[in-house]
Coordinates of C-alpha atoms and ligand atoms in Angstrom, one line a residue:
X1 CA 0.0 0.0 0.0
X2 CA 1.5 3.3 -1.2
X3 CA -1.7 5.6 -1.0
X4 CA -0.8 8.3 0.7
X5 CA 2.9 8.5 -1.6
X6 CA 0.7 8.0 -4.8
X7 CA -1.6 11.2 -3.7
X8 CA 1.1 13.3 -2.5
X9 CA 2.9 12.6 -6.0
X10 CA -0.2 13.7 -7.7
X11 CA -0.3 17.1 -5.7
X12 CA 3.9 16.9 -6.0
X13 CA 3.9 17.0 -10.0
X14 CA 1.5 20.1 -10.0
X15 CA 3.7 22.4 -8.1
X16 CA 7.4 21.1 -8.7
X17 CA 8.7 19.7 -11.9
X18 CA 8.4 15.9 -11.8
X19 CA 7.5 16.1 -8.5
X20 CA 10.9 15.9 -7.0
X21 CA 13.6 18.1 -6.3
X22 CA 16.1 15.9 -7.2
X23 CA 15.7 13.7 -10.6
X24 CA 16.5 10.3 -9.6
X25 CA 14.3 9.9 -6.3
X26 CA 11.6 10.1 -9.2
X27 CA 12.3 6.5 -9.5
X28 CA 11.1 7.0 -13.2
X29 CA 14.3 4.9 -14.1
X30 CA 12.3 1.3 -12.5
X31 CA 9.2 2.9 -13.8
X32 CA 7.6 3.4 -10.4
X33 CA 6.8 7.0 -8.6
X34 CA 8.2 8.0 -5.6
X35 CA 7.6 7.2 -1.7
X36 CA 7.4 10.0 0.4
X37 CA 9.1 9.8 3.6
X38 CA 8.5 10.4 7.0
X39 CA 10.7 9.8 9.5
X40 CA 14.1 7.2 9.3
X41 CA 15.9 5.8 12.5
X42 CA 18.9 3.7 12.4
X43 CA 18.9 1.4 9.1
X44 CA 15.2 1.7 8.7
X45 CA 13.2 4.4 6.5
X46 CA 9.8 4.9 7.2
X47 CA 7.0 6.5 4.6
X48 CA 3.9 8.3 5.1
X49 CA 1.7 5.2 4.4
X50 CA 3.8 3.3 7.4
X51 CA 5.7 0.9 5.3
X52 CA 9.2 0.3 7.1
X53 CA 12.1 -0.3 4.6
X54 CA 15.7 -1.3 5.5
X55 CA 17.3 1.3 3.9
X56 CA 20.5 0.8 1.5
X57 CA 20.2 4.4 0.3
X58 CA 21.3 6.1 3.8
X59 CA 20.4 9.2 2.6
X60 CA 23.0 8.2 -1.0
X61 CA 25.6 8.1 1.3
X62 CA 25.8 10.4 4.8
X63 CA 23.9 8.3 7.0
X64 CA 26.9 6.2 7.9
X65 CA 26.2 6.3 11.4
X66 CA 22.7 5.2 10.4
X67 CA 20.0 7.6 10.3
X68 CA 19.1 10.1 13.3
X69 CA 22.0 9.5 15.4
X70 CA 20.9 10.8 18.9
X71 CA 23.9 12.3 19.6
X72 CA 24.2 14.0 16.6
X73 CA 20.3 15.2 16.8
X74 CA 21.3 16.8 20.4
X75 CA 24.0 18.7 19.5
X76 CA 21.9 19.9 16.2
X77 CA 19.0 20.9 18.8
X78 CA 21.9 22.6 21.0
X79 CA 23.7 24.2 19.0
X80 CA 20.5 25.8 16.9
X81 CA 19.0 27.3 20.1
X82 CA 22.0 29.6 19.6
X83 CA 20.9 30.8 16.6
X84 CA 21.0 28.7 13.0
X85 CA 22.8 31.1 11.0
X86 CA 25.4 34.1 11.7
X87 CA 26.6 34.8 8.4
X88 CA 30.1 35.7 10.2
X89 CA 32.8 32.9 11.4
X90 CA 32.4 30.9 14.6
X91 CA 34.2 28.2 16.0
X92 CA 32.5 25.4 14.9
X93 CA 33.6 26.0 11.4
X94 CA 37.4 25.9 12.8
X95 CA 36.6 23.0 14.4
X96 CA 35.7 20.7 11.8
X97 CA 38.3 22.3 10.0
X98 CA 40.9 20.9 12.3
X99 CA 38.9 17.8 12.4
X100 CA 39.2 16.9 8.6
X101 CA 43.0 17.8 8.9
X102 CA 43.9 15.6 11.5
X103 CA 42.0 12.6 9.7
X104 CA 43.4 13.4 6.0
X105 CA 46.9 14.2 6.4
X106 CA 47.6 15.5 2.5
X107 CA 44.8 18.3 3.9
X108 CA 46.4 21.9 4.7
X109 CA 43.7 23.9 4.1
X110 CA 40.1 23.4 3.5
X111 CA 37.1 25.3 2.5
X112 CA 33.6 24.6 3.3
X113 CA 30.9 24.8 1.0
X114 CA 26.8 23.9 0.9
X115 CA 26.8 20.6 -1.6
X116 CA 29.1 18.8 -3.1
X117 CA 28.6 20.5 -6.8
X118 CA 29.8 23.9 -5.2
X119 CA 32.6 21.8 -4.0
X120 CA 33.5 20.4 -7.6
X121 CA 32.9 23.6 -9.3
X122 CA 35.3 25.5 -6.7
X123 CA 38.4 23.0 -7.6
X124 CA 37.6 23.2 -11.0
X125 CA 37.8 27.3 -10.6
X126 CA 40.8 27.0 -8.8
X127 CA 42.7 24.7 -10.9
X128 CA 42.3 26.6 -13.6
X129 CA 43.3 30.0 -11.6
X130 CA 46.5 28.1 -10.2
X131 CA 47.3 26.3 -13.2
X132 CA 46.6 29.4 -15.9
X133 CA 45.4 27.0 -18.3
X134 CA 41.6 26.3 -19.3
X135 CA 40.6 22.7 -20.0
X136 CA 39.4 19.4 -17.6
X137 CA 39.7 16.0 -17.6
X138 CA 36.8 14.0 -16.6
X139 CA 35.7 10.5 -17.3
X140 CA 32.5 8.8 -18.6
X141 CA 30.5 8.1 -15.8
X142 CA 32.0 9.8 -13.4
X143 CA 29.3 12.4 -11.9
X144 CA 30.7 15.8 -10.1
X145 CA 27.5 17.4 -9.4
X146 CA 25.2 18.9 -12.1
X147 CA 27.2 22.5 -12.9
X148 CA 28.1 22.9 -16.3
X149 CA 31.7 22.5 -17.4
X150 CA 31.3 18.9 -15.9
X151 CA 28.0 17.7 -16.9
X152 CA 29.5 16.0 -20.0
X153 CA 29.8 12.7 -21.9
X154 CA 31.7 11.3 -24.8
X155 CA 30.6 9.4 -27.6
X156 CA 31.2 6.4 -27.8
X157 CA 34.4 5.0 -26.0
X158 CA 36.3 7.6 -28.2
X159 CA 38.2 10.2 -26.3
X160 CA 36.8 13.1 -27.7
X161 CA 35.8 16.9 -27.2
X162 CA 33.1 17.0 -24.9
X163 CA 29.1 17.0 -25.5
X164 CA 27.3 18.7 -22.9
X165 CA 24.8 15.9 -21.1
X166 CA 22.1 17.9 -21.0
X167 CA 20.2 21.5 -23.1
X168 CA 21.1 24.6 -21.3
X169 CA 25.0 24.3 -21.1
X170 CA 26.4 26.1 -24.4
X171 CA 28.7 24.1 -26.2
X172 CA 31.2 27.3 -25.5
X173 CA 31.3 26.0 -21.4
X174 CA 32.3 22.4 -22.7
X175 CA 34.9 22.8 -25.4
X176 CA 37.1 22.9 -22.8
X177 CA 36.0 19.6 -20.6
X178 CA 38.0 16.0 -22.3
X179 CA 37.0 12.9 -21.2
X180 CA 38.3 9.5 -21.2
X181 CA 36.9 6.6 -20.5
X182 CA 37.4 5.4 -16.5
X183 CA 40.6 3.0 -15.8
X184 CA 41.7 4.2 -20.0
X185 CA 45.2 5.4 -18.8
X186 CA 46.4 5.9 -22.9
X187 CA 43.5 8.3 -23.3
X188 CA 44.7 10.6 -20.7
X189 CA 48.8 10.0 -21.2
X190 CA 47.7 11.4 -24.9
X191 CA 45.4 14.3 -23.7
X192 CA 47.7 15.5 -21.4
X193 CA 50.6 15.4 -23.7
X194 CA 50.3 19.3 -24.7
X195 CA 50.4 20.2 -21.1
X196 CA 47.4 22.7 -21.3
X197 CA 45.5 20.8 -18.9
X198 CA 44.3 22.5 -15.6
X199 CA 43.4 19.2 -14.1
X200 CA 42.3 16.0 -14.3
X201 CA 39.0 15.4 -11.3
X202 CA 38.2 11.8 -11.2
X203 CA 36.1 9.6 -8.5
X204 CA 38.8 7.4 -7.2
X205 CA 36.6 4.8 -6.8
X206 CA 33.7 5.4 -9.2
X207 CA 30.1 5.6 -7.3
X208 CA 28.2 7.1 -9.7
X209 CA 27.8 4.5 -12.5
X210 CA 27.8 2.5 -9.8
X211 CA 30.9 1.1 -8.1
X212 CA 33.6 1.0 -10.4
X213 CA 36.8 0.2 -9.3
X214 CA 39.9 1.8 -10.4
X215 CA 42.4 -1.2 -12.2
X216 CA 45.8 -1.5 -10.9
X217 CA 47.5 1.6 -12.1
X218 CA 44.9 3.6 -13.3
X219 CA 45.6 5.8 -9.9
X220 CA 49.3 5.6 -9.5
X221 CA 48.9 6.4 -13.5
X222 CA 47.1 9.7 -13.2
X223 CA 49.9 10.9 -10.6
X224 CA 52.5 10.2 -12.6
X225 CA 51.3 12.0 -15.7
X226 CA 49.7 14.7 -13.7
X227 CA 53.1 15.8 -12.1
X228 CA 54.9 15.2 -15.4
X229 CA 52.8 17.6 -17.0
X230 CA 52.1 20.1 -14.5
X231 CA 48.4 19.3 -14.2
X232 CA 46.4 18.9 -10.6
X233 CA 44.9 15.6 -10.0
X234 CA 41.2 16.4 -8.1
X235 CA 40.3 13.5 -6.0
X236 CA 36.1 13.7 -5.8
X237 CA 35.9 12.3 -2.7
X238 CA 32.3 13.7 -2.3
X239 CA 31.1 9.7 -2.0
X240 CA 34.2 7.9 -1.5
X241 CA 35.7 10.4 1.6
X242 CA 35.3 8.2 5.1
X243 CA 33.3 5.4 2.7
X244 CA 36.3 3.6 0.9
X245 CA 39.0 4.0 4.0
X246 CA 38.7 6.1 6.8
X247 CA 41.1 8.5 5.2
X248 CA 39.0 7.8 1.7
X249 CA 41.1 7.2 -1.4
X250 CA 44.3 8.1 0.5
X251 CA 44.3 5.9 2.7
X252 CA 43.4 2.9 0.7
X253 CA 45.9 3.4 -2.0
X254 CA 47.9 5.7 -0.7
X255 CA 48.2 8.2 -3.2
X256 CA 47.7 11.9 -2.5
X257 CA 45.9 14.0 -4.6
X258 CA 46.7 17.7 -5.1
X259 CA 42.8 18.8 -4.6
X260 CA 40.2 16.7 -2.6
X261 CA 36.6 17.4 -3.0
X262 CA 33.8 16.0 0.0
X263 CA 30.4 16.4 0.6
X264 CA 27.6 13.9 2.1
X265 CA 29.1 11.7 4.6
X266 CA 31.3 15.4 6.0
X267 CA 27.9 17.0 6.8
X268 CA 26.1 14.0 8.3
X269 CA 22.9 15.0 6.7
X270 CA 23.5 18.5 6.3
X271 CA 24.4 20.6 3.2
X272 CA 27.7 20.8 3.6
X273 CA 30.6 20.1 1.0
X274 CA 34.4 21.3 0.6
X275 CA 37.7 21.6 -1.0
X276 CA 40.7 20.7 0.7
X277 CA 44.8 20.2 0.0
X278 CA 47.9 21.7 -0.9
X279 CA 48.5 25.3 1.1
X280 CA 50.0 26.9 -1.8
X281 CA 47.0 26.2 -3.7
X282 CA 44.2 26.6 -1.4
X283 CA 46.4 30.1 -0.7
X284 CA 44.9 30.7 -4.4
X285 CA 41.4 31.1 -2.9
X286 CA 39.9 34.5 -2.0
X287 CA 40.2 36.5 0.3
X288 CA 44.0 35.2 0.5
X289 CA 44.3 34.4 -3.3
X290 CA 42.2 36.1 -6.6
X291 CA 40.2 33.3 -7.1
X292 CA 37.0 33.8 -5.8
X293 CA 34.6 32.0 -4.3
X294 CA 31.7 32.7 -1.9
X295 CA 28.8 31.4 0.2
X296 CA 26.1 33.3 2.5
X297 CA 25.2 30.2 4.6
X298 CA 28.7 28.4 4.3
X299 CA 30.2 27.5 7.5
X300 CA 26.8 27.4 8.5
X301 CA 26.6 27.1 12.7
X302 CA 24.2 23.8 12.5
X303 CA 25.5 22.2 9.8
X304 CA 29.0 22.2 10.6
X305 CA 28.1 21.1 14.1
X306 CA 26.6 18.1 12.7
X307 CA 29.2 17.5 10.8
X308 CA 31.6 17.7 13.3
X309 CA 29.6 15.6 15.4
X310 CA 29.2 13.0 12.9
X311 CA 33.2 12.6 12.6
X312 CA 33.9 12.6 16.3
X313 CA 31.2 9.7 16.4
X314 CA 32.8 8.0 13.1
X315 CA 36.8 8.3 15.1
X316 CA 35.8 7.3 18.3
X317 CA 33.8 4.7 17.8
X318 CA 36.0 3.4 15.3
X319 CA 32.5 2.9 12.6
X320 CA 34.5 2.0 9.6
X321 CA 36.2 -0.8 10.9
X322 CA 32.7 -1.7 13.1
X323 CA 30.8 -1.5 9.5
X324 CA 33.7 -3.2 7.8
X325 CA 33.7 -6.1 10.4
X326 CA 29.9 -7.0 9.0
X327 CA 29.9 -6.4 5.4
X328 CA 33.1 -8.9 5.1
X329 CA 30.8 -11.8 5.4
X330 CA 27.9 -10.3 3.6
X331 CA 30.8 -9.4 0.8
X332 CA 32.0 -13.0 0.7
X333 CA 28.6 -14.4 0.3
X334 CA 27.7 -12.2 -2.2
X335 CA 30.7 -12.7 -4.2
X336 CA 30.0 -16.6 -4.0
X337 CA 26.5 -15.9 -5.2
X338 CA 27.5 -14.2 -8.1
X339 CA 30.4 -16.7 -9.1
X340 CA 27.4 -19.4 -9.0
X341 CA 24.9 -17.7 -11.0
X342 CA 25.3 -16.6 -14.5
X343 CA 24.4 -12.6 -15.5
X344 CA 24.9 -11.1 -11.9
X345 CA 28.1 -9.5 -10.9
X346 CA 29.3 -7.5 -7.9
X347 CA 31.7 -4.8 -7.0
X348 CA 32.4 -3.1 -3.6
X349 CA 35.0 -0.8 -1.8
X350 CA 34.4 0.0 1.8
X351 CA 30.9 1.1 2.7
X352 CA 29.5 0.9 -0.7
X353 CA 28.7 -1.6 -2.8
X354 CA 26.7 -2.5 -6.6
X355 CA 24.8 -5.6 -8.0
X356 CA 25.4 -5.3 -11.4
X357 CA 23.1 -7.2 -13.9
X358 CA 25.7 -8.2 -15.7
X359 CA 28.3 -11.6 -15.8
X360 CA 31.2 -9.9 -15.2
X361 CA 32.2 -6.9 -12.9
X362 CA 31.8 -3.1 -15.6
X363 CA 35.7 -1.3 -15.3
X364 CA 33.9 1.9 -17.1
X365 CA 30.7 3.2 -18.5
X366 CA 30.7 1.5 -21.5
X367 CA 30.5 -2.1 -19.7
X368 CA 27.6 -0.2 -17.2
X369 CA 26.2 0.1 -19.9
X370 CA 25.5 -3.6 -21.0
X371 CA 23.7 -4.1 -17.9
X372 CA 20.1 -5.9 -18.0
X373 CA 18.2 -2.7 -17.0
X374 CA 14.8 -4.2 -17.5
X375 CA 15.7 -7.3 -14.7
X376 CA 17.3 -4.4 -12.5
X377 CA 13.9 -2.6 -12.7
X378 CA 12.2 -5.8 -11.6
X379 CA 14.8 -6.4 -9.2
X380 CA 13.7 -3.5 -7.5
X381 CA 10.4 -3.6 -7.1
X382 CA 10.7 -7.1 -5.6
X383 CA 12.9 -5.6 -3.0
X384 CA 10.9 -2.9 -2.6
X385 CA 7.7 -5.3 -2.4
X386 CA 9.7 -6.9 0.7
X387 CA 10.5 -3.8 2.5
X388 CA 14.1 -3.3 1.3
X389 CA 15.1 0.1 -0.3
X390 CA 17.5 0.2 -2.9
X391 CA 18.9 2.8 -4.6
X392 CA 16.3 3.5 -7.9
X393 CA 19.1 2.9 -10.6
X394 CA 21.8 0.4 -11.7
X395 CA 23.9 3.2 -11.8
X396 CA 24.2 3.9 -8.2
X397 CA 25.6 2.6 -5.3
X398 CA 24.4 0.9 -2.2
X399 CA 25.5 2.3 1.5
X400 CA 26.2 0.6 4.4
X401 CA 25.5 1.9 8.0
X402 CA 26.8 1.2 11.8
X403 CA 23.6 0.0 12.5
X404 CA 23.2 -2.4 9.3
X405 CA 23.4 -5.6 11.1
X406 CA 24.5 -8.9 10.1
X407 CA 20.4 -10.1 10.2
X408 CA 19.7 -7.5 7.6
X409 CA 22.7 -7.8 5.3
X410 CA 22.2 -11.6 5.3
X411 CA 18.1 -10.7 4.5
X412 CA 19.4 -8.7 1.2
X413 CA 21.1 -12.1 0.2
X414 CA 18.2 -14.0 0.9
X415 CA 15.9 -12.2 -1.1
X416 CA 18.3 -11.8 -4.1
X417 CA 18.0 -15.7 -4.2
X418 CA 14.5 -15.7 -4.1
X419 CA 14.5 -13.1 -6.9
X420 CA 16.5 -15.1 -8.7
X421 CA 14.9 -17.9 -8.4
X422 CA 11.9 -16.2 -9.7
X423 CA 13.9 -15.2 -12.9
X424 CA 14.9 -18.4 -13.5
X425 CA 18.4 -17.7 -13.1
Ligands
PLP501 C1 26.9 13.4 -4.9 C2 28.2 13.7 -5.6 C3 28.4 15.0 -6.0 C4 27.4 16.1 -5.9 O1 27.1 16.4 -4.6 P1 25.8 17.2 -4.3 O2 25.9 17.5 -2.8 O3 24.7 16.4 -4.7 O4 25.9 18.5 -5.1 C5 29.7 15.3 -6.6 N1 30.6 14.3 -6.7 C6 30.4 13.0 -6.4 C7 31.4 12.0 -6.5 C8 29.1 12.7 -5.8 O5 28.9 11.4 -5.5

């Protein structure tokens, strides 16, 4: 029963565009409309009709302590009864800055932003003002928030200029953008070779296409050329930062990036997003530097103590090794699942994870791409039938939380035999 989501959907479409304010929760991809929610605790989400999902979406991504923390709510309700926005700096902002120092070394300097776009579009800026040169590097399937120098595909497989992904970004804003395909280290050695290239920004571990893992090299490759050619390498961390490893994509390979971009998981929940690394570029940014950049509710008192909060939580309590501990099971079962059954496949790093209808593992967009989209679809509604939330799209990922428990990972694998079952697969 989803009466009460189907008529506020009706009323929805009438007054915002598609209904949402956000294009995928439209869930127009798996042919469905949208639940509206209204309230989530721990790894459950809860709609207005009082259907109660285990929730693999955590909010696509900050909810990794699992939603409405209380200790994070408290300090939200504290810290608010001082007033929710000052548009001058207070500590709290210094704070987290600290914070996201101390737990990502390769960070000298960070700015805080309200969504992970802004953060994107403010290493892009400054890459370009540090650098004095004018194009980016992106790759297929790779998302970086939906401004317009990086909302861009290629055609097919070819490196080529880029075509902007959607109308309303002239073709002017995207002459400059190449893209390669993800893990094609050839394409960029060759686009690079002219070093005019401000920077290359690439999802170290790729989350939006779903997960998509970076093949041996393809990193360590990108900061070779990169310093060869005097180009910055932008880690977007916005998904991957505290997901992957707790110090995100350093940490896990050890590489270090000269720009890092975050967002969801370093809010918690709220808008928050930023840019961190090398002083002498950070420096670059106004007031210090002639790049400018700006934000009336940046820094913002609530956010940033919800942030911080969620980080002190995440250190203390040590939650990507607690969340790790779990999902190594549910990993290896899942892994033997797929090995047994033909036309499923499976890649994870950390925290997130994708079921890919496919036989083998996609290394880029193209391989995506071949998916069974239809049997994804089907997939689920089935899970959705069974109280089980899952990211809308084969081209996501799914996120793990503290409170995910072994019970409800080893639920996901029971249903996805039943579904298969059902599929005759
Ligand atoms: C979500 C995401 C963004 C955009 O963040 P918003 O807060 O939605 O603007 C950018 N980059 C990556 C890698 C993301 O996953």
């Amino acid at each position: 029963m989803r009466e009460k989501s189907n008529n506020l959907f009706q009323s929805a479409v009438k007054s915002i565009p598609g209904g949402v304010d956000s294009p995928v929760r439209a869930f127009k991809s798996v042919g469905l409309t949208p639940i509206f929610i209204e309230k989530a605790l721990d790894q459950f989400i809860y709609d207005v009709d009082g259907n109660k999902y285990l929730d693999f979406v955590l909010t696509w991504g900050p909810a990794i302590l699992g939603h409405s923390n209380r200790e994070v709510i408290e300090e939200i309700k504290k810290v608010a009864e001082n007033g929710i926005s000052f548009g001058m700096p207070s500590p709290l902002e210094v704070s987290l800055a600290e914070k996201v120092k101390r737990m990502l070394p390769f960070v000298d300097k960070v700015r805080f932003v309200n969504s992970g776009t802004e953060a994107t579009m403010t290493a892009i800026r400054l890459a370009r003002g540090y650098t004095k040169r004018d194009k980016v590097l992106k790759f297929n399937g790779c998302y970086h928030g939906h401004h317009d120098a990086l909302l861009v595909q290629a055609g097919s497989g070819v490196a080529t200029f880029g075509i902007p992904s959607t109308p309303g970004i002239p073709q002017d804003t995207v002459k400059t953008t190449l893209t390669c395909e993800y893990n094609d280290i050839d394409c960029v050695r060759k686009l690079l070779s002219n070093n005019d290239v401000a920077c290359v920004i690439v999802e170290p571990v790729a989350g939006n296409m779903g997960v998509v893992k970076p093949e041996k090299g393809f990193l360590e490759g990108l900061r070779e050329i990169c310093s060869q050619t005097g180009t910055l390498l932008i880690f977007d961390e916005v998904m991957t930062g505290f997901r992957i490893h707790s110090q995100g994509a350093y940490g896990l390979f050890g590489i270090t990036p000269d720009l890092a971009t975050f967002g969801k998981v370093i809010g918690g929940g709220m808008p928050v997003g930023a840019v961190g690394g090398k002083k002498d570029i950070m420096d670059y940014l106004a007031p210090e530097g002639p790049v400018y950049q700006a934000g009336t509710l940046s820094g913002n008192p609530v956010a940033m103590a919800c942030g911080l909060k969620t980080l002190e939580i995440y250190e203390r309590d040590n939650v990507f090794n607690s969340i790790m501990e779990k999902a190594e099971r549910f990993y290896s079962n899942l892994t033997e699942l797929c090995e047994n059954t033909e036309d499923i496949s499976f890649n994870y790093a950390g925290t997130m994870f994708t079921l890919f209808f496919r036989d083998k593992a996609p290394k880029n967009l193209i391989e995506v791409n071949e998916c069974d989209f239809d049997r994804f679809s089907r997939f689920f509604k089935f899970m959705l039938d069974n109280g089980v939330l899952l990211p809308p799209s084969q081209y996501e990922a799914n996120f793990l939380s503290l409170k995910h428990m072994e019970e409800d990972l080893n639920r996901y694998i029971e249903l996805l035999k039943e579904f298969l079952k059902i599929e005759g697969m």
